[in-house]
Short mmCIF file of C-alpha atoms in Angstrom, two decimals:
data_model
loop_
_atom_site.label_atom_id
_atom_site.label_comp_id
_atom_site.label_asym_id
_atom_site.label_seq_id
_atom_site.Cartn_x
_atom_site.Cartn_y
_atom_site.Cartn_z
CA MET A 807 -22.27 -80.47 61.34
CA ALA A 808 -24.67 -82.29 58.94
CA THR A 809 -24.91 -85.79 57.64
CA GLY A 810 -24.10 -86.03 53.86
CA LEU A 811 -26.21 -87.81 51.42
CA ILE A 812 -24.83 -88.45 47.84
CA PHE A 813 -27.38 -89.30 45.13
CA SER A 814 -27.39 -88.73 41.39
CA GLU A 815 -29.90 -89.44 38.67
CA MET A 816 -26.84 -90.73 36.68
CA PHE A 817 -26.81 -93.66 38.99
CA LEU A 818 -30.08 -94.74 37.36
CA TYR A 819 -28.58 -94.97 33.82
CA HIS A 820 -27.04 -98.41 34.41
CA ASN A 821 -29.46 -101.27 33.72
CA SER A 822 -29.42 -104.47 31.95
CA ASN A 823 -31.26 -105.21 28.87
CA PRO A 824 -35.03 -104.82 29.77
CA THR A 825 -35.94 -108.13 28.37
CA ILE A 826 -33.56 -109.85 30.87
CA PRO A 827 -34.32 -108.60 34.39
CA HIS A 828 -31.54 -108.18 37.00
CA TYR A 829 -31.48 -107.92 40.60
CA GLU A 830 -28.99 -104.95 40.47
CA ASN A 831 -31.29 -102.31 38.84
CA SER A 832 -32.17 -98.73 39.29
CA ASP A 833 -35.40 -99.56 41.26
CA ARG A 834 -33.09 -100.11 44.10
CA LEU A 835 -32.22 -96.56 44.39
CA LEU A 836 -35.61 -95.24 43.51
CA ALA A 837 -37.20 -97.16 46.49
CA CYS A 838 -34.61 -95.82 48.86
CA MET A 839 -35.07 -92.26 47.70
CA GLU A 840 -38.79 -92.58 47.95
CA ARG A 841 -38.56 -93.60 51.52
CA LEU A 842 -35.89 -91.13 52.38
CA GLN A 843 -37.82 -88.22 51.10
CA LYS A 844 -40.60 -89.04 53.48
CA SER A 845 -38.22 -89.08 56.46
CA THR A 846 -38.43 -86.27 59.07
CA TYR A 847 -34.79 -85.60 58.61
CA TYR A 848 -34.31 -85.59 54.88
CA THR A 849 -34.35 -81.71 54.48
CA SER A 850 -31.52 -81.42 57.01
CA LEU A 851 -29.18 -83.65 55.05
CA TYR A 852 -26.32 -82.02 53.17
CA LYS A 853 -26.61 -83.07 49.41
CA PRO A 854 -23.56 -81.98 47.39
CA GLU A 855 -23.54 -82.04 43.69
CA ILE A 856 -21.11 -84.83 42.49
CA LYS A 857 -17.93 -83.47 41.05
CA ASP A 858 -16.16 -85.84 38.60
CA LEU A 859 -13.04 -87.22 40.26
CA PRO A 860 -9.58 -86.82 38.94
CA ILE A 861 -8.53 -89.57 36.50
CA ASP A 862 -5.25 -90.00 38.22
CA ILE A 863 -7.10 -91.06 41.45
CA LEU A 864 -8.70 -93.74 39.49
CA THR A 865 -5.56 -95.09 37.89
CA GLN A 866 -4.08 -95.69 41.33
CA ILE A 867 -6.91 -98.12 42.06
CA HIS A 868 -7.50 -99.72 38.60
CA SER A 869 -5.36 -100.53 35.77
CA LYS A 870 -5.50 -98.52 32.47
CA ASN A 871 -6.88 -101.63 30.75
CA HIS A 872 -9.56 -101.98 33.32
CA ILE A 873 -10.71 -98.28 32.94
CA GLN A 874 -10.47 -98.49 29.06
CA LYS A 875 -12.66 -101.59 29.18
CA ILE A 876 -15.46 -99.60 30.76
CA GLU A 877 -15.01 -96.61 28.60
CA SER A 878 -15.19 -98.89 25.42
CA SER A 879 -18.63 -99.97 26.56
CA LYS A 880 -20.18 -96.60 25.51
CA ASP A 881 -23.14 -97.04 23.31
CA LYS A 882 -23.13 -100.89 23.43
CA ARG A 883 -24.79 -103.68 25.23
CA GLY A 884 -23.38 -106.81 26.64
CA TYR A 885 -21.75 -108.56 29.59
CA PHE A 886 -18.44 -107.82 31.29
CA ASP A 887 -18.87 -111.18 32.98
CA SER A 888 -21.90 -113.59 33.50
CA ASP A 889 -23.14 -111.48 36.55
CA THR A 890 -22.33 -107.90 35.19
CA PRO A 891 -24.37 -106.59 32.21
CA PHE A 892 -23.98 -103.30 30.67
CA THR A 893 -25.95 -101.11 28.37
CA GLU A 894 -25.37 -97.78 26.51
CA ASN A 895 -24.79 -95.45 29.53
CA SER A 896 -23.66 -97.91 32.28
CA TRP A 897 -20.17 -96.30 32.05
CA VAL A 898 -21.73 -92.95 33.12
CA SER A 899 -23.24 -94.46 36.30
CA ALA A 900 -19.90 -96.29 37.09
CA PHE A 901 -17.83 -93.30 36.84
CA LYS A 902 -20.21 -91.09 38.63
CA ALA A 903 -20.51 -93.64 41.53
CA ALA A 904 -16.72 -93.65 41.80
CA SER A 905 -16.83 -89.85 42.07
CA SER A 906 -19.29 -89.96 44.88
CA GLY A 907 -16.60 -90.89 47.40
CA THR A 908 -14.21 -88.04 46.44
CA THR A 909 -17.10 -85.61 46.52
CA MET A 910 -18.07 -86.82 50.09
CA VAL A 911 -14.44 -86.61 51.26
CA ASP A 912 -14.30 -82.89 49.94
CA ALA A 913 -17.43 -82.24 51.94
CA LEU A 914 -15.72 -83.74 55.00
CA LEU A 915 -12.57 -81.72 54.54
CA GLU A 916 -14.55 -78.58 54.04
CA GLY A 917 -16.32 -78.94 57.31
CA LYS A 918 -19.77 -79.47 55.76
CA ILE A 919 -20.33 -82.89 57.04
CA LYS A 920 -19.27 -85.12 59.94
CA ASN A 921 -20.40 -88.30 58.38
CA GLY A 922 -22.24 -89.45 55.26
CA PHE A 923 -23.88 -92.03 53.05
CA SER A 924 -23.46 -92.48 49.33
CA LEU A 925 -26.57 -94.01 47.88
CA LEU A 926 -24.89 -95.13 44.75
CA ARG A 927 -24.80 -97.82 42.06
CA PRO A 928 -23.33 -99.88 40.63
CA PRO A 929 -21.74 -101.30 43.75
CA GLY A 930 -18.05 -101.81 43.89
CA HIS A 931 -16.45 -104.05 46.40
CA HIS A 932 -15.96 -107.03 44.11
CA ALA A 933 -14.15 -104.82 41.54
CA LYS A 934 -10.46 -105.78 41.44
CA ARG A 935 -7.51 -103.75 40.10
CA ASN A 936 -7.93 -105.43 36.63
CA ARG A 937 -11.24 -107.38 36.85
CA ILE A 938 -14.97 -106.39 36.54
CA MET A 939 -17.18 -108.88 38.42
CA GLY A 940 -20.17 -109.55 40.71
CA PHE A 941 -22.18 -106.49 39.52
CA CYS A 942 -19.20 -104.21 40.25
CA MET A 943 -17.21 -102.11 37.78
CA LEU A 944 -15.24 -99.62 39.68
CA ASN A 945 -14.31 -99.98 43.41
CA ASN A 946 -16.07 -96.91 44.98
CA VAL A 947 -14.81 -97.33 48.51
CA ALA A 948 -11.23 -97.97 47.40
CA VAL A 949 -11.33 -94.80 45.30
CA ALA A 950 -12.45 -92.86 48.33
CA THR A 951 -9.77 -94.59 50.50
CA LYS A 952 -7.01 -93.49 48.09
CA TYR A 953 -8.43 -89.87 47.97
CA LEU A 954 -8.38 -89.78 51.78
CA GLN A 955 -4.69 -90.95 51.79
CA LEU A 956 -3.71 -88.35 49.35
CA ASN A 957 -5.40 -85.68 51.49
CA GLY A 958 -3.44 -86.47 54.56
CA PHE A 959 -5.43 -89.28 56.27
CA LYS A 960 -2.87 -91.74 57.72
CA LYS A 961 -4.92 -94.67 58.85
CA ILE A 962 -8.20 -95.73 57.24
CA PHE A 963 -10.41 -98.53 58.43
CA ILE A 964 -12.73 -100.20 55.97
CA LEU A 965 -15.61 -102.22 57.43
CA ASP A 966 -17.50 -104.41 54.78
CA TRP A 967 -20.67 -106.01 56.23
CA ASP A 968 -22.20 -106.98 52.78
CA VAL A 969 -23.24 -110.67 52.84
CA HIS A 970 -20.59 -111.42 50.15
CA HIS A 971 -16.83 -110.96 50.71
CA GLY A 972 -15.33 -107.93 49.18
CA ASN A 973 -12.52 -109.52 47.34
CA GLY A 974 -11.76 -106.56 45.20
CA THR A 975 -11.18 -104.20 48.09
CA GLN A 976 -9.15 -106.85 49.92
CA GLU A 977 -6.84 -107.34 46.94
CA ILE A 978 -6.28 -103.59 46.31
CA PHE A 979 -5.15 -102.85 49.93
CA TYR A 980 -3.74 -106.27 50.80
CA LYS A 981 -0.09 -104.87 51.12
CA ASP A 982 -1.07 -101.63 52.56
CA GLU A 983 -0.23 -101.35 56.25
CA ASP A 984 -2.21 -98.05 56.42
CA VAL A 985 -5.53 -99.41 55.33
CA PHE A 986 -7.23 -102.05 57.52
CA TYR A 987 -9.81 -104.03 55.61
CA LEU A 988 -12.31 -106.04 57.81
CA SER A 989 -15.04 -108.25 56.21
CA VAL A 990 -17.89 -110.08 57.97
CA HIS A 991 -19.63 -112.25 55.43
CA GLN A 992 -21.38 -115.41 54.78
CA PHE A 993 -19.16 -118.49 53.92
CA PRO A 994 -19.09 -120.62 51.81
CA PHE A 995 -20.56 -118.15 49.39
CA TYR A 996 -19.73 -115.99 46.33
CA PRO A 997 -16.89 -115.17 45.60
CA MET A 998 -15.54 -118.02 47.86
CA THR A 999 -12.80 -115.81 49.19
CA GLY A 1000 -12.43 -114.23 52.70
CA LEU A 1001 -10.89 -116.97 54.91
CA PRO A 1002 -9.39 -116.15 58.29
CA THR A 1003 -6.04 -117.07 56.85
CA GLU A 1004 -6.12 -114.14 54.49
CA ILE A 1005 -4.47 -111.48 56.61
CA GLY A 1006 -2.47 -109.27 54.24
CA GLU A 1007 0.97 -109.48 52.78
CA GLY A 1008 4.42 -107.68 53.34
CA THR A 1009 4.08 -104.62 55.34
CA GLY A 1010 0.30 -105.12 55.12
CA ARG A 1011 0.39 -108.39 56.93
CA GLY A 1012 -2.05 -108.07 59.95
CA THR A 1013 -4.21 -105.36 58.40
CA THR A 1014 -6.75 -107.57 56.78
CA LYS A 1015 -9.16 -109.49 58.80
CA ASN A 1016 -11.86 -111.76 57.64
CA ILE A 1017 -14.75 -113.11 59.79
CA PRO A 1018 -16.66 -115.75 57.72
CA LEU A 1019 -19.90 -116.71 59.13
CA GLN A 1020 -22.47 -119.80 58.53
CA ALA A 1021 -25.68 -118.93 56.94
CA ASN A 1022 -28.96 -118.15 58.80
CA LEU A 1023 -27.32 -116.14 61.63
CA GLU A 1024 -29.56 -113.60 63.26
CA ASP A 1025 -29.27 -110.11 64.81
CA TYR A 1026 -27.85 -111.20 68.17
CA ASN A 1027 -25.11 -113.23 66.40
CA TYR A 1028 -23.95 -110.19 64.47
CA ILE A 1029 -24.22 -107.88 67.41
CA LYS A 1030 -21.98 -110.25 69.38
CA VAL A 1031 -19.44 -110.36 66.56
CA PHE A 1032 -19.45 -106.55 66.28
CA LYS A 1033 -19.13 -105.94 70.11
CA ASP A 1034 -16.56 -108.76 70.73
CA SER A 1035 -14.36 -108.60 67.62
CA ILE A 1036 -14.93 -105.73 65.30
CA VAL A 1037 -14.90 -102.85 67.73
CA PRO A 1038 -11.83 -103.99 69.52
CA THR A 1039 -10.13 -104.32 66.23
CA ILE A 1040 -11.07 -100.72 65.27
CA GLU A 1041 -9.89 -99.54 68.64
CA LYS A 1042 -6.49 -101.27 68.32
CA PHE A 1043 -5.89 -99.92 64.73
CA ASN A 1044 -7.02 -96.37 65.91
CA PRO A 1045 -7.93 -95.06 62.44
CA ASP A 1046 -8.40 -91.43 61.41
CA ILE A 1047 -11.68 -92.33 59.66
CA ILE A 1048 -13.91 -95.47 59.23
CA LEU A 1049 -15.49 -96.37 55.78
CA ILE A 1050 -18.28 -98.78 55.45
CA SER A 1051 -19.10 -101.03 52.60
CA ALA A 1052 -22.72 -101.09 53.49
CA GLY A 1053 -24.43 -104.00 51.72
CA PHE A 1054 -27.90 -104.89 53.07
CA ASP A 1055 -28.19 -108.38 51.39
CA ALA A 1056 -27.67 -110.10 54.77
CA HIS A 1057 -31.16 -108.97 55.51
CA LYS A 1058 -33.57 -111.75 56.23
CA GLU A 1059 -35.79 -110.82 53.32
CA ASP A 1060 -33.03 -110.52 50.61
CA PRO A 1061 -33.40 -112.97 47.69
CA LEU A 1062 -29.72 -113.38 47.20
CA GLY A 1063 -28.29 -113.76 50.72
CA GLY A 1064 -28.75 -116.39 53.39
CA MET A 1065 -28.75 -114.50 56.60
CA GLN A 1066 -31.41 -113.43 58.95
CA ILE A 1067 -30.57 -109.74 60.07
CA THR A 1068 -33.58 -107.51 60.46
CA THR A 1069 -33.90 -103.82 59.88
CA LYS A 1070 -33.63 -103.20 63.48
CA GLY A 1071 -30.50 -105.31 63.58
CA PHE A 1072 -28.85 -103.17 60.95
CA GLU A 1073 -29.89 -100.13 62.99
CA GLU A 1074 -28.05 -101.50 65.97
CA LEU A 1075 -24.89 -102.46 63.95
CA THR A 1076 -24.76 -98.94 62.64
CA ARG A 1077 -25.21 -97.49 66.18
CA ILE A 1078 -22.39 -99.70 67.49
CA ILE A 1079 -19.98 -98.49 64.78
CA LEU A 1080 -20.88 -94.73 65.12
CA GLU A 1081 -20.55 -95.04 68.91
CA CYS A 1082 -17.07 -96.54 68.43
CA ALA A 1083 -16.05 -93.88 65.88
CA LYS A 1084 -17.16 -91.14 68.27
CA HIS A 1085 -14.26 -92.17 70.57
CA VAL A 1086 -11.77 -93.16 67.98
CA CYS A 1087 -11.84 -91.02 65.01
CA GLN A 1088 -14.03 -87.97 65.97
CA GLY A 1089 -17.21 -89.64 64.60
CA ARG A 1090 -15.87 -89.67 61.05
CA VAL A 1091 -17.66 -92.38 59.11
CA LEU A 1092 -18.44 -92.50 55.42
CA SER A 1093 -20.71 -95.27 54.01
CA PHE A 1094 -21.04 -96.68 50.54
CA LEU A 1095 -23.94 -98.74 49.33
CA GLU A 1096 -22.97 -102.16 48.12
CA GLY A 1097 -25.69 -105.02 47.94
CA GLY A 1098 -29.33 -105.36 48.85
CA TYR A 1099 -31.94 -106.64 46.49
CA ASP A 1100 -35.33 -106.68 48.18
CA LEU A 1101 -36.72 -103.24 47.56
CA ASN A 1102 -38.67 -102.98 50.88
CA SER A 1103 -36.00 -104.18 53.25
CA LEU A 1104 -33.28 -102.35 51.41
CA SER A 1105 -35.06 -98.99 51.61
CA GLU A 1106 -36.08 -99.53 55.18
CA SER A 1107 -32.50 -100.43 56.17
CA VAL A 1108 -30.99 -97.49 54.26
CA GLU A 1109 -33.46 -94.99 55.82
CA THR A 1110 -32.83 -96.32 59.29
CA ASP A 1111 -28.97 -96.48 58.74
CA ILE A 1112 -29.03 -92.77 57.68
CA ALA A 1113 -31.24 -91.88 60.60
CA VAL A 1114 -28.58 -93.24 62.91
CA PHE A 1115 -25.85 -91.26 61.16
CA GLU A 1116 -28.03 -88.09 61.36
CA SER A 1117 -28.58 -88.58 65.15
CA PHE A 1118 -24.74 -88.64 65.57
CA SER A 1119 -23.90 -85.69 63.32
#
């Protein structure tokens, strides 16, 4: 089976007012696609056309008020919060990004792909059930998780390696015993959540794990955490599939993060997870772009990441 790649020109519609530059802009994806199209494996990737997700899936993740807030931004310009601007067609990008996960799940269910990467924007892991924040409007990985549950996947593991804690994803599944959310992130750092004491509630107690790390850690520090803590946690939970919130803003060149991971480091982290998945969940891994704001390091890391996926498909 092939590796899937999700991309849409509609992801490029979301930008801030051109007179006010913003780190989260369409150049991020354009740089990634330019590099990917030069790769030796690009033509072998399975590239499905995105099908719009059923609205009832979205309402199981976000409140109606949250969804209506995005819909009401049509043909307007402004800010949802101090970090998250919108223009006339930002809502198109947001709903299309959320639909990328359900499209990729369908491709997996149809046997078209074994693993895949959704090269989307805007990112999603800060989006809470009823709050837009941190560049994020809809929680893309959460939507894919819910769709997997509705299609018979019993246990789902979400690994979030963005430099920022994915507070939105954590909140959405905090009481769900069948979804394990694990975040490795810089701390103290935005959004100032993700402490080791945050472990879930009710029947979901024990299925949230946070690994906050001090700034300026390098490849070997992350590799040790992955091998010594993250892989054993995945193996113990024994999921049917692994989803990755793949932020590359822990890269040493990133202007917003404070970590020192290299492109080779991200390659090794990806390889560790894919090797684990091969033994735990038949190699089923779906990845969703989150952060990463230096165009060169982001495009290098994404291209390298997908190359590892392709080598395991």
